[in-house]
Coordinates of C-alpha atoms in Angstrom, one line a residue:
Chain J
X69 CA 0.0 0.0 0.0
X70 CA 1.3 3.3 -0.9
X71 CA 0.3 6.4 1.1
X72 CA -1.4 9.8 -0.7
X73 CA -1.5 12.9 0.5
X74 CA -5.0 13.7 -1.4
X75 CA -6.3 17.1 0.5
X76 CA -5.7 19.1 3.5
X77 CA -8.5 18.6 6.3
X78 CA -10.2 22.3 5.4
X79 CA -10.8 21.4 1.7
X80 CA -13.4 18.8 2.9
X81 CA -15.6 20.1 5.6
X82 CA -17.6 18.2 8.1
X83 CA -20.6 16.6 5.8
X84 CA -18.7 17.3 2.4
X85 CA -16.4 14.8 0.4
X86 CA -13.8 14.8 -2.4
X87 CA -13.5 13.2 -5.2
X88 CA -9.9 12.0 -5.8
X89 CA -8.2 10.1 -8.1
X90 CA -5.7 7.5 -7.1
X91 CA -3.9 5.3 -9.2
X92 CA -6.3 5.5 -11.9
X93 CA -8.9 4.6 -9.1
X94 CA -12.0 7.3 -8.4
X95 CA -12.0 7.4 -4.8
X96 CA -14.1 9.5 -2.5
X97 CA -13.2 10.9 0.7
X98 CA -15.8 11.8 3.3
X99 CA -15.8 14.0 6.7
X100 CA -18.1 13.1 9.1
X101 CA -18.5 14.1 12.6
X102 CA -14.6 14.6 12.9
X103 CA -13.6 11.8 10.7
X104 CA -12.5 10.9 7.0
X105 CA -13.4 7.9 5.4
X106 CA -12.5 6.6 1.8
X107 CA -14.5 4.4 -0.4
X108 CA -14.5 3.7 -4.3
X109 CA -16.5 6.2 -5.9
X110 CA -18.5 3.5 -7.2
X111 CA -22.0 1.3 -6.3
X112 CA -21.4 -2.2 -6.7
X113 CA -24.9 -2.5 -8.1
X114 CA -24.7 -0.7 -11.2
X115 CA -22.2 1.7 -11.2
X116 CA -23.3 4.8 -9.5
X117 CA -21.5 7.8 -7.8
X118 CA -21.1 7.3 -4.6
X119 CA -20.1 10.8 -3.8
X120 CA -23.8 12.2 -4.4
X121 CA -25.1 9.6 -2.2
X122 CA -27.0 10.8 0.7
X123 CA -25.3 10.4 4.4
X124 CA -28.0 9.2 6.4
X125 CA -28.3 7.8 10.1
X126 CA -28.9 3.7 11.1
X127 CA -32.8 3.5 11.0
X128 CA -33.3 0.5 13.1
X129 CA -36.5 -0.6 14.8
X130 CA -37.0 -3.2 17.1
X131 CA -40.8 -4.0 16.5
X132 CA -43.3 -2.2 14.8
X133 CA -44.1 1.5 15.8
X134 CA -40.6 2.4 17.2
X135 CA -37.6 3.5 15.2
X136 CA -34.3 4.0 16.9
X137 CA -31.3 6.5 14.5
X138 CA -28.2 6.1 15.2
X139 CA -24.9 6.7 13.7
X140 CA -26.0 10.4 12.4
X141 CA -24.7 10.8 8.6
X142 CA -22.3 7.5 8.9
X143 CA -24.2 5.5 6.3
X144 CA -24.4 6.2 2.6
X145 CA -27.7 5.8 0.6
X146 CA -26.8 4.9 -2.8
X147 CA -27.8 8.5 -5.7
X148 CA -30.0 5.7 -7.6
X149 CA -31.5 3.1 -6.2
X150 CA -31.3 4.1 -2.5
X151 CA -28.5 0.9 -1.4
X152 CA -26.9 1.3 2.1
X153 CA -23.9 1.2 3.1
X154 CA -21.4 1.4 6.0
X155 CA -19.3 4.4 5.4
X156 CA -16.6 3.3 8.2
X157 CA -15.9 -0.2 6.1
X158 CA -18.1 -0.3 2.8
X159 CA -20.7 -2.9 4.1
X160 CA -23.6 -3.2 3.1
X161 CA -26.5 -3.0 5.8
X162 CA -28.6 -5.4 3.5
X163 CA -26.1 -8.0 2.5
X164 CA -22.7 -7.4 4.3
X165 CA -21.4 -10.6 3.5
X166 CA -21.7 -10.5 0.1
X167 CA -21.9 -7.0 -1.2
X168 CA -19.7 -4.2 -0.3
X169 CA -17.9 -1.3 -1.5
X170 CA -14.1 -1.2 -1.5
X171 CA -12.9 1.3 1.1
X172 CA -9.1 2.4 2.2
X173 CA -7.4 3.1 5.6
X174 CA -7.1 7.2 6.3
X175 CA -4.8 8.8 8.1
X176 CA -4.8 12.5 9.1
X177 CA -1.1 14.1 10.0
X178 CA -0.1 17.2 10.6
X179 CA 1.8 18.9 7.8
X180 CA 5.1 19.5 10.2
X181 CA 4.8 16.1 10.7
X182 CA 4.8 14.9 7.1
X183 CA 7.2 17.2 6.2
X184 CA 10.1 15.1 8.5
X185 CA 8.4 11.4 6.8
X186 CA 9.3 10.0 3.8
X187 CA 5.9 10.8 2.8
X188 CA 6.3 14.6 1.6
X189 CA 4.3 15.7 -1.1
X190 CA 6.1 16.2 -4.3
X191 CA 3.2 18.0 -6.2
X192 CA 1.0 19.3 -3.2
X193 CA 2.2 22.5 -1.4
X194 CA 2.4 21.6 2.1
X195 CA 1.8 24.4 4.8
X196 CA 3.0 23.3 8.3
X197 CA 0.0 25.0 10.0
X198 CA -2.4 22.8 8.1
X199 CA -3.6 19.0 8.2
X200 CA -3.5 16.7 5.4
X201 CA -5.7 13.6 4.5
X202 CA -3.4 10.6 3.3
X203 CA -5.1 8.0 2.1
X204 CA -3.8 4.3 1.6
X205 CA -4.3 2.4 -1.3
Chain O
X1005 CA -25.8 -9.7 -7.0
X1006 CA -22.6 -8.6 -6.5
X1007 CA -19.5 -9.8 -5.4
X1008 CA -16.8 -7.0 -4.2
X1009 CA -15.9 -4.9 -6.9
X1010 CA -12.9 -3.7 -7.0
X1011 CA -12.1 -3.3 -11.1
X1012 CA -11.6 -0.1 -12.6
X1013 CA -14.2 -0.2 -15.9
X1014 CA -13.2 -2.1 -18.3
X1015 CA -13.1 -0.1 -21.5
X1016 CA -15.4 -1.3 -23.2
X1017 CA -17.6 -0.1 -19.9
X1018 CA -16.1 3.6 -20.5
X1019 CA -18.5 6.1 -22.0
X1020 CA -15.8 7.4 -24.5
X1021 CA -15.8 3.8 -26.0
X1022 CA -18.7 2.6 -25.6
X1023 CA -20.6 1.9 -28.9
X1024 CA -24.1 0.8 -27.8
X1025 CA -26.3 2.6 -29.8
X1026 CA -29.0 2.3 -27.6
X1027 CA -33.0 3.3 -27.8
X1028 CA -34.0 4.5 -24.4
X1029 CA -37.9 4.0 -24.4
X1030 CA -38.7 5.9 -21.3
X1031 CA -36.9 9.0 -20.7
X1032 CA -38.5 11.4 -18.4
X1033 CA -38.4 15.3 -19.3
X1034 CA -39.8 17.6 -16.8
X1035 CA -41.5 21.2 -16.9
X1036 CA -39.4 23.6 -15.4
X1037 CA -41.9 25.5 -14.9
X1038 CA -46.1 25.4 -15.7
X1039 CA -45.0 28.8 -17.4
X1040 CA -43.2 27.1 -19.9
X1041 CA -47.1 26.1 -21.4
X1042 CA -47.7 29.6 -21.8
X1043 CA -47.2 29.8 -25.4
X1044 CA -49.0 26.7 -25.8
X1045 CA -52.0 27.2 -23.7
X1046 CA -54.8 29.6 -24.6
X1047 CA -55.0 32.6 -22.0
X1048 CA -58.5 30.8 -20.8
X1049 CA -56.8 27.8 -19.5
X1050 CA -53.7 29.2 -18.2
X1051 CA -55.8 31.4 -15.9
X1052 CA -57.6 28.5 -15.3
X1053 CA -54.2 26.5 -14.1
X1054 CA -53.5 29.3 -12.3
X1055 CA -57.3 29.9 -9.8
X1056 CA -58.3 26.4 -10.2
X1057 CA -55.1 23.9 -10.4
X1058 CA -55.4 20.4 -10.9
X1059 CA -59.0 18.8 -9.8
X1060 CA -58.1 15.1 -9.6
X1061 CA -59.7 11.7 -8.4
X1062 CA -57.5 11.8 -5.4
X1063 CA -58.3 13.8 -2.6
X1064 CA -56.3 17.0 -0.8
X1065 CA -53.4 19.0 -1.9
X1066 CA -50.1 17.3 -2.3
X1067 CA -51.3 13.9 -1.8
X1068 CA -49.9 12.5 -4.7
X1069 CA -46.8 10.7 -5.0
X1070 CA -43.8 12.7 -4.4
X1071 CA -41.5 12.5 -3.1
X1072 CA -41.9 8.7 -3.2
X1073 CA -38.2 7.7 -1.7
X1074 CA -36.1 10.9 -2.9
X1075 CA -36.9 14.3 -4.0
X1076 CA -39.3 14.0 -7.1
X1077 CA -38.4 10.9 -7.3
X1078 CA -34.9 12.0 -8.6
X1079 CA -31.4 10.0 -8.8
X1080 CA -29.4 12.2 -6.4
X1081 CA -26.8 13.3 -9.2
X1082 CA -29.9 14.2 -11.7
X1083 CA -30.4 17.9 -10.1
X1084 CA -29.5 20.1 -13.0
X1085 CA -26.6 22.9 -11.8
X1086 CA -29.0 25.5 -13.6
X1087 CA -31.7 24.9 -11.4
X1088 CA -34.5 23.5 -12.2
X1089 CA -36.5 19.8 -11.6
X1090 CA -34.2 16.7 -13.0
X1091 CA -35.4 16.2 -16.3
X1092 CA -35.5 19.9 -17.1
X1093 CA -32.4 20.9 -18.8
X1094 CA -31.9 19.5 -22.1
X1095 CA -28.0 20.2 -22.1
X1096 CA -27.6 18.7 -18.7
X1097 CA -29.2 15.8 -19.9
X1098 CA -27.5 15.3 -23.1
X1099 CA -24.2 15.5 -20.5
X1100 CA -24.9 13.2 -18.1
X1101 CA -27.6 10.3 -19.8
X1102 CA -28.0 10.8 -23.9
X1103 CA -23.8 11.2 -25.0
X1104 CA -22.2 9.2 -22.4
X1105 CA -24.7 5.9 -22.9
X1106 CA -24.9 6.5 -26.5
X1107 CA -28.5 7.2 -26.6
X1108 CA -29.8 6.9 -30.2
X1109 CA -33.3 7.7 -30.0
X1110 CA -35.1 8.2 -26.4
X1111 CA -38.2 8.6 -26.1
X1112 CA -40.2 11.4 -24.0
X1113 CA -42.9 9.9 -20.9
X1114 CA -44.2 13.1 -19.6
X1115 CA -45.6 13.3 -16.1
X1116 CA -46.1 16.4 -15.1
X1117 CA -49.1 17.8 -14.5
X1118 CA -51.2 14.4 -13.6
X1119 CA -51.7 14.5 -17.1
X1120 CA -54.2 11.8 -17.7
X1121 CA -55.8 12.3 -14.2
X1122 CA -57.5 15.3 -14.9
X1123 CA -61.2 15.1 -13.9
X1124 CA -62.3 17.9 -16.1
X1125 CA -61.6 16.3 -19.2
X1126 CA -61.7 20.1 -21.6
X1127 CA -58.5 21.4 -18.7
X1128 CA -56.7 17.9 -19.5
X1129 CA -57.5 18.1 -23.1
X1130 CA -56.1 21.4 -23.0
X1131 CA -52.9 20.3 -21.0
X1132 CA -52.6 17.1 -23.1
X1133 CA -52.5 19.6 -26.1
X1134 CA -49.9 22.1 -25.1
X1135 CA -47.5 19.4 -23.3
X1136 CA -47.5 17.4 -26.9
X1137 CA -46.6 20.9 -28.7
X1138 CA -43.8 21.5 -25.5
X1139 CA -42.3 17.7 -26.2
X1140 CA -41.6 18.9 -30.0
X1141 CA -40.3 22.7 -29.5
X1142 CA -38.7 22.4 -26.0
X1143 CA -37.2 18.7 -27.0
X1144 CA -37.4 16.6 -30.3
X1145 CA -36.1 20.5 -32.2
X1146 CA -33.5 21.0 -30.3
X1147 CA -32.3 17.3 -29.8
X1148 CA -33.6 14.8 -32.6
X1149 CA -32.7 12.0 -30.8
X1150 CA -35.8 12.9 -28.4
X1151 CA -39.1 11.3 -29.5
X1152 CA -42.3 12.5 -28.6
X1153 CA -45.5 11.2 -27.9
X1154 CA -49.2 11.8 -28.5
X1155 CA -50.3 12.2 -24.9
X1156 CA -54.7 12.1 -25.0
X1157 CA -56.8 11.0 -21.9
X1158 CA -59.5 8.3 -22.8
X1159 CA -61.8 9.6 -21.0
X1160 CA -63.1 12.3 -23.1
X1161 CA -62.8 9.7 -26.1
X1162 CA -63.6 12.6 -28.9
X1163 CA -61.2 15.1 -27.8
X1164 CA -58.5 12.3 -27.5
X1165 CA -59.4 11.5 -31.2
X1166 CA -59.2 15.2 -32.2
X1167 CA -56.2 15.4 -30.5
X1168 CA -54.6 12.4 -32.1
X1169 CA -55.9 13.6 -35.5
X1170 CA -54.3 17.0 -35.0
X1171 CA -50.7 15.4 -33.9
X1172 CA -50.8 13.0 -36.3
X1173 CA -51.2 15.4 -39.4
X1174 CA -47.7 17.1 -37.9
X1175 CA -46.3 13.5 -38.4
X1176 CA -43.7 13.4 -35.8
X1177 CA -44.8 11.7 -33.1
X1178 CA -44.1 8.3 -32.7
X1179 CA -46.6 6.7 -30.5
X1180 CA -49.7 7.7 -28.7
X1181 CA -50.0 7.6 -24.7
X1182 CA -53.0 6.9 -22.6
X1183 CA -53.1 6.4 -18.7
X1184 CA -52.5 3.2 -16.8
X1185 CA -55.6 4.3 -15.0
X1186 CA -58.0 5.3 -17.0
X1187 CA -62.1 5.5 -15.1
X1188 CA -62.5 1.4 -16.7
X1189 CA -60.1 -0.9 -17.6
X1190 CA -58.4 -0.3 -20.5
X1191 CA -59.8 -3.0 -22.7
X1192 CA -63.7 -1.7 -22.1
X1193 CA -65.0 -0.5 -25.3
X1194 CA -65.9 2.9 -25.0
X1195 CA -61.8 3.4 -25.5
X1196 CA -61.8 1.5 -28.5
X1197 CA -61.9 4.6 -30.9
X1198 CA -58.5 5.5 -29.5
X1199 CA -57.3 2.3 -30.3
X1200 CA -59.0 2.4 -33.4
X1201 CA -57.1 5.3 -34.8
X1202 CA -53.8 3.9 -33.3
X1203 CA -54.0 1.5 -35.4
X1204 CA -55.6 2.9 -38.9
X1205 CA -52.3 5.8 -38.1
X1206 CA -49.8 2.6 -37.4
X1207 CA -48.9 4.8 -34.0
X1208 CA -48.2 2.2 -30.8
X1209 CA -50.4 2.2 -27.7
X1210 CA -47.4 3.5 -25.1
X1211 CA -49.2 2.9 -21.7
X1212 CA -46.2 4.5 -18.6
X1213 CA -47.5 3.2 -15.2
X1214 CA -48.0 4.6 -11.8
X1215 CA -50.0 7.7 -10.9
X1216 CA -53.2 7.5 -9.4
X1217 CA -56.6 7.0 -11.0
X1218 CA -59.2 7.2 -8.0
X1219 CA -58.9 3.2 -8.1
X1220 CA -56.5 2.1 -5.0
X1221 CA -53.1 1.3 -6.5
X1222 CA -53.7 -2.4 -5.3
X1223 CA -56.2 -5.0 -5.5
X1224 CA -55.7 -5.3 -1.4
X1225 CA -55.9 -1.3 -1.1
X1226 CA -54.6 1.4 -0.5
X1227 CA -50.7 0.5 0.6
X1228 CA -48.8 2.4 4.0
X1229 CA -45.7 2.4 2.6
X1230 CA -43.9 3.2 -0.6
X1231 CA -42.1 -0.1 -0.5
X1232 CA -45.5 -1.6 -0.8
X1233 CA -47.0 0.7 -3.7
X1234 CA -44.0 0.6 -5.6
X1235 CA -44.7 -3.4 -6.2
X1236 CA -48.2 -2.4 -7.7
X1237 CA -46.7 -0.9 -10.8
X1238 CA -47.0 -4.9 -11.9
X1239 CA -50.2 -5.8 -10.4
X1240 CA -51.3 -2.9 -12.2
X1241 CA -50.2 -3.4 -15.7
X1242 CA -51.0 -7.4 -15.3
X1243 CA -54.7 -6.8 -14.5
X1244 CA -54.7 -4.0 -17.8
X1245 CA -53.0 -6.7 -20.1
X1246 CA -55.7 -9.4 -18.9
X1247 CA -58.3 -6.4 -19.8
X1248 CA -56.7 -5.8 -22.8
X1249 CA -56.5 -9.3 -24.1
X1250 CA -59.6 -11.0 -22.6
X1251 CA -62.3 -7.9 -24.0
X1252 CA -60.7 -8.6 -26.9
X1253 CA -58.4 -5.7 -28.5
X1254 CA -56.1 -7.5 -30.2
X1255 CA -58.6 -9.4 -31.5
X1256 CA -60.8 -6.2 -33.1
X1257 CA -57.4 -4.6 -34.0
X1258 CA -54.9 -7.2 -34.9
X1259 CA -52.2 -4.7 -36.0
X1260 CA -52.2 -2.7 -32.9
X1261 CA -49.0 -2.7 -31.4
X1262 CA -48.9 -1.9 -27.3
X1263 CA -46.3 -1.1 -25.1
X1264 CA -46.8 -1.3 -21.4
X1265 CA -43.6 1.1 -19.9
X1266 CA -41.7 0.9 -16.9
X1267 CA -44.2 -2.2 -15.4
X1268 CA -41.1 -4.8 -15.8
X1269 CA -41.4 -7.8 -16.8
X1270 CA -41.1 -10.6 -14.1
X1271 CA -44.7 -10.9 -13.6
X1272 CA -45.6 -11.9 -17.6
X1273 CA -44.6 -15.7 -17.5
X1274 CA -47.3 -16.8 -15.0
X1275 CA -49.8 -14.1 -16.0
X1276 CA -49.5 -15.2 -19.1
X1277 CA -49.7 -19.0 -17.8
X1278 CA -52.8 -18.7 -16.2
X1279 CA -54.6 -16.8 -18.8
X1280 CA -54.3 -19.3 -21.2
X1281 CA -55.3 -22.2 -18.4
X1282 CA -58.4 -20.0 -17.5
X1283 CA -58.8 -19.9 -21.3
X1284 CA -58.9 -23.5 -22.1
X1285 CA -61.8 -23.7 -18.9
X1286 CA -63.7 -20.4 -19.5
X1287 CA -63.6 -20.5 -23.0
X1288 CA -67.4 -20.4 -23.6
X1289 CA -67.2 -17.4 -21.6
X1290 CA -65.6 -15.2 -24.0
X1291 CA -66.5 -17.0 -27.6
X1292 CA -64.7 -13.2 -29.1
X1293 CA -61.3 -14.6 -28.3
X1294 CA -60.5 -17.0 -31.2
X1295 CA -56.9 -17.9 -30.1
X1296 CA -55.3 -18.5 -26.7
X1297 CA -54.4 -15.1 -24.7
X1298 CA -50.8 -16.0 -24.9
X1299 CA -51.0 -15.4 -28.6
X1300 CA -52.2 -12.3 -28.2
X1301 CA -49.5 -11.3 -26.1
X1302 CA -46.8 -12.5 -28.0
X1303 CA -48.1 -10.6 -31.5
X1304 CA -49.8 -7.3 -30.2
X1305 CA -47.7 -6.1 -26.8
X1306 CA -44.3 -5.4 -25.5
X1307 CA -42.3 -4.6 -22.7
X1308 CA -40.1 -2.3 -21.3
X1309 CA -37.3 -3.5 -19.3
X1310 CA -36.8 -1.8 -16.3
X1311 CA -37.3 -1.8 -13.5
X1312 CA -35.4 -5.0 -13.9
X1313 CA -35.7 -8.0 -11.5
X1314 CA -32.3 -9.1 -9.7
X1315 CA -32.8 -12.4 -9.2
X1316 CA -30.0 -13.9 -6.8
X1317 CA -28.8 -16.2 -9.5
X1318 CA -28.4 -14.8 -13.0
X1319 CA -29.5 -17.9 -14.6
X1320 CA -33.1 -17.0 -13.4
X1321 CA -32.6 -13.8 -14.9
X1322 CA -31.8 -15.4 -18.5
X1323 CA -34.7 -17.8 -17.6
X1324 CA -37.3 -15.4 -17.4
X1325 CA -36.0 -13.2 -20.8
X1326 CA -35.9 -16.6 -22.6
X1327 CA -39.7 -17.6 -21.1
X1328 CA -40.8 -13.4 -21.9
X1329 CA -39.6 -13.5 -25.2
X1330 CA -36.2 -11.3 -26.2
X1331 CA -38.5 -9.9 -29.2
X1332 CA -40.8 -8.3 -26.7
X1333 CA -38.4 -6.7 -24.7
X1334 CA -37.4 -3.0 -25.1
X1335 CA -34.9 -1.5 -23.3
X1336 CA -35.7 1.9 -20.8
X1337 CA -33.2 3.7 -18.4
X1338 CA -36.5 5.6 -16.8
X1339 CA -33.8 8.3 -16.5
X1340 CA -34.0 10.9 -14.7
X1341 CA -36.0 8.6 -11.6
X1342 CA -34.2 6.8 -8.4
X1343 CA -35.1 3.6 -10.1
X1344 CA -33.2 4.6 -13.1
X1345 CA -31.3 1.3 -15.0
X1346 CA -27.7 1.8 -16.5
X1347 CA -27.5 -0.5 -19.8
X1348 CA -24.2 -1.2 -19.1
X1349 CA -24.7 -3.2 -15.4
X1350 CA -28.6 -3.6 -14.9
X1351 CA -28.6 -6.9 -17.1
X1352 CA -26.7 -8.9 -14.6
X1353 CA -27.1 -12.5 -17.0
X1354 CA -25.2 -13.2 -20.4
X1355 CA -26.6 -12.0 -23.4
X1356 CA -25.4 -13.0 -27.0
X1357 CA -24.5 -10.1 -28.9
X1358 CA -27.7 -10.9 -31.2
X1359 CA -30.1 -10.6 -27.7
X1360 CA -28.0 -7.4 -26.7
X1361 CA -28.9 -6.1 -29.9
X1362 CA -32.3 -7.0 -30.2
X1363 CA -33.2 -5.9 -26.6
X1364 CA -31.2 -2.4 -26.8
X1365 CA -32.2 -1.3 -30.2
X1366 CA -33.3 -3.3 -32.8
X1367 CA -37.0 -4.4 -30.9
X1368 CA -37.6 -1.3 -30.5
X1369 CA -36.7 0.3 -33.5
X1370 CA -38.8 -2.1 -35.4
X1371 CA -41.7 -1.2 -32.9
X1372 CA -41.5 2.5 -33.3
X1373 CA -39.9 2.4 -36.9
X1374 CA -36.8 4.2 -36.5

């Protein structure tokens, strides 16, 4: 797995994403509640976008007549035909075991800190004050 | 269904590459606004739109559909960045559904305005009138690929006539529309002029689904939940095909061709089934019917393909297209709508390149005559 510095943390505010491209894969990069998560731009179903998918909460219920939400803005719903899926690991809340989408580990580090690694950015500008989002793939 | 996927697209999957020449039978275009009927619609009925509104079989303002699982029952990404409904910008959707799946021809299903539900039938005649003008300047002039249909409610049988009369003489429409949900079912007679005149003009009968026609949307009901309704759109079209066939349509007009839109088409095999048993039983009941209902089917109707059933096992899939019949079977994307079908992934069998064809363009073109 190689490591890529794709944005700093302000270019993708809480409840926004980011489209990036990463080895000739379209990924997208999510922030919610404080956290970044990256998943292949792509619905295993037929091919959607995931990065106009709505970011709902768990709607669970344990009988009829109460409903329980949970997990505010973690799961995506799927632009087209409404699919759900785990935003933290790509599972689907339907099917987990057999359909998901592909996601990557995400790292945020500080840009004084990247600037010592091995991991400095060659074509982003890297401000010390800032944050970046590196994501593995 | 579907394993991880983890490929980038193949490239014969990439829109730049892709050849697929497709015909798109049910592509929805939407009003941006009413006031784009203005110069379509006398002055009387446009103040009449305006202090009266739509007076339909269902009851209370807003009680209709929408937004029936997401915003006007919109994809997500189908929002136009002008503004607007999805469906409403012609350059938006050239972008994003007609260049990159290689659309050939689509053709128009308008829904605005509860077209066909109207309840007084000179306000829908009117609306019927100026949408079918709108389909032509707003869409099939600017984009030729865009086909448009003869939209007439059946219910006020002699305007729907004069209506189709008028269209026809401007000879580029390629099909007339009627509702899925008409007062009767659509094989009663006092619609048979309409059908009439669709065939004498060689124009298919293009029948969308959905909406609401006063009758609950099931046989059990009314539905609480979307989830429920949504399954109706087959019960629906099943009990207007057995209408259809068993009155005896096909049989008066043996050259009409129909085409029941956006109903699927994983009901047919047993509905089909079963009409011919009850045939073989019944059959002194109906002595007008002179050969079994499945024949009927298989010469006078077709299908339109999505929403598609996703069987667990593709072979069940290939099953059911083989048991339908691949000439029957037209492909639609229903774009711009959340249930929208991508013709590159939403047939999730093996097709030979002859089926693909057939299904994608060639069925349909013979249809419509393209």
């Amino acid at each position: 797995m190689a490591r890529h510095i794709v944005a700093s943390t302000s270019e993708i505010p809480p409840g926004s994403n980011k489209v990036v491209d990463i080895a000739g894969r379209d990924i997208v990069v999510f922030h919610v509640n404080g956290e970044f998560f990256a998943l292949l731009n792509r619905c295993p179903h037929e091919g959607a976008p995931l990065e106009k998918a709505a970011c709902v909460a768990r709607l669970t219920s344990p009988e009829p007549g109460v409903y329980e939400r949970s997990r505010v803005g973690e799961m995506l719903r799927c632009p087209w035909h409404g699919w759900e899926f785990d935003m933290r690991n790509g599972q689907s809340w339907f099917d987990p075991k057999r359909v998901k989408v592909r996601s990557y580990p995400v790292a945020v580090e500080r840009g004084d800190e990247l600037q010592k690694g091995p991991y400095v950015a060659e074509t982003f500008p890297v401000h010390v004050e800032d944050s970046y989002v590196i994501v593995e793939v | 269904m579907s394993e991880v996927i983890d490929r980038p697209l193949r490239d014969d999957e990439k829109p730049a590459a892709s050849r697929l020449r497709i015909v798109d039978c049910d592509v929805h275009p939407s009003l941006r606004s009413t006031d784009d009927l203005n110069e379509f619609l006398p002055k009387r009925w446009q103040q009449h739109l305006k202090e009266y509104g739509s007076h339909l079989r269902t009851p209370y303002l807003f009680t209709t559909p929408y937004p029936r699982s997401s915003p006007l029952i919109a994809r997500r990404d189908a929002w136009p960045p002008t503004g607007g409904p999805p469906g409403s910008d012609l350059t938006f959707m050239q972008k994003q559904h007609l260049d990159p799946l290689d659309v050939e021809f689509g053709i128009l299903q308008v829904l605005d305005l509860f077209i066909f539900s109207q309840q007084n039938l000179e306000f829908g005649a009117a609306i019927q009138r100026a949408i079918n003008d709108w389909q032509l300047a707003f869409w099939s002039h600017r984009d030729p690929r865009l086909k448009a249909s003869i939209l007439v409610g059946q219910d006020g049988t002699d305007l729907a006539i004069a209506e189709i009369e008028r269209c026809a003489k401007i000879g580029e429409y390629i099909q007339i529309n009627v509702s899925p949900r008409a007062n009767e079912p659509l094989g009663r007679r006092r619609y048979w002029p309409i059908y009439e005149r669709a065939q004498a003009l060689d124009l298919p009968l293009g029948i969308h689904v959905g909406g609401y026609g006063g009758h609950p949307p099931t046989g059990g009901g009314w539905p609480s939940y979307y989830v429920e309704e949504h399954q109706s759109n087959a019960h629906t079209i099943a009990a207007q095909l057995a209408s259809l066939v068993i009155e005896g349509v096909p049989e008066r007009f043996p050259k009409l061709k129909i085409v029941f839109i956006e109903g699927g088409f994983g009901w047919i095999p047993s509905a089909v089934w079963r009409m011919d048993q009850h045939f073989e039983r019944f059959r002194s009941e109906v002595p007008h019917l002179k050969r079994k209902p499945s024949e009927y089917v298989r010469e006078n109707f077709w299908f339109t393909t999505q929403p598609i059933d996703e069987p667990d096992e593709a072979r069940h899939l290939r099953a059911l297209i083989e048991w339908v019949g691949i000439d029957r079977l037209l492909f639609s994307s229903d774009y711009p709508h959340w249930d929208f079908d991508d013709p590159r992934f939403a047939f999730k069998t093996p097709l030979t390149e002859v089926e693909r064809k057939k299904i994608f363009s060639t069925n349909a073109r013979a249809v419509y005559k393209f």
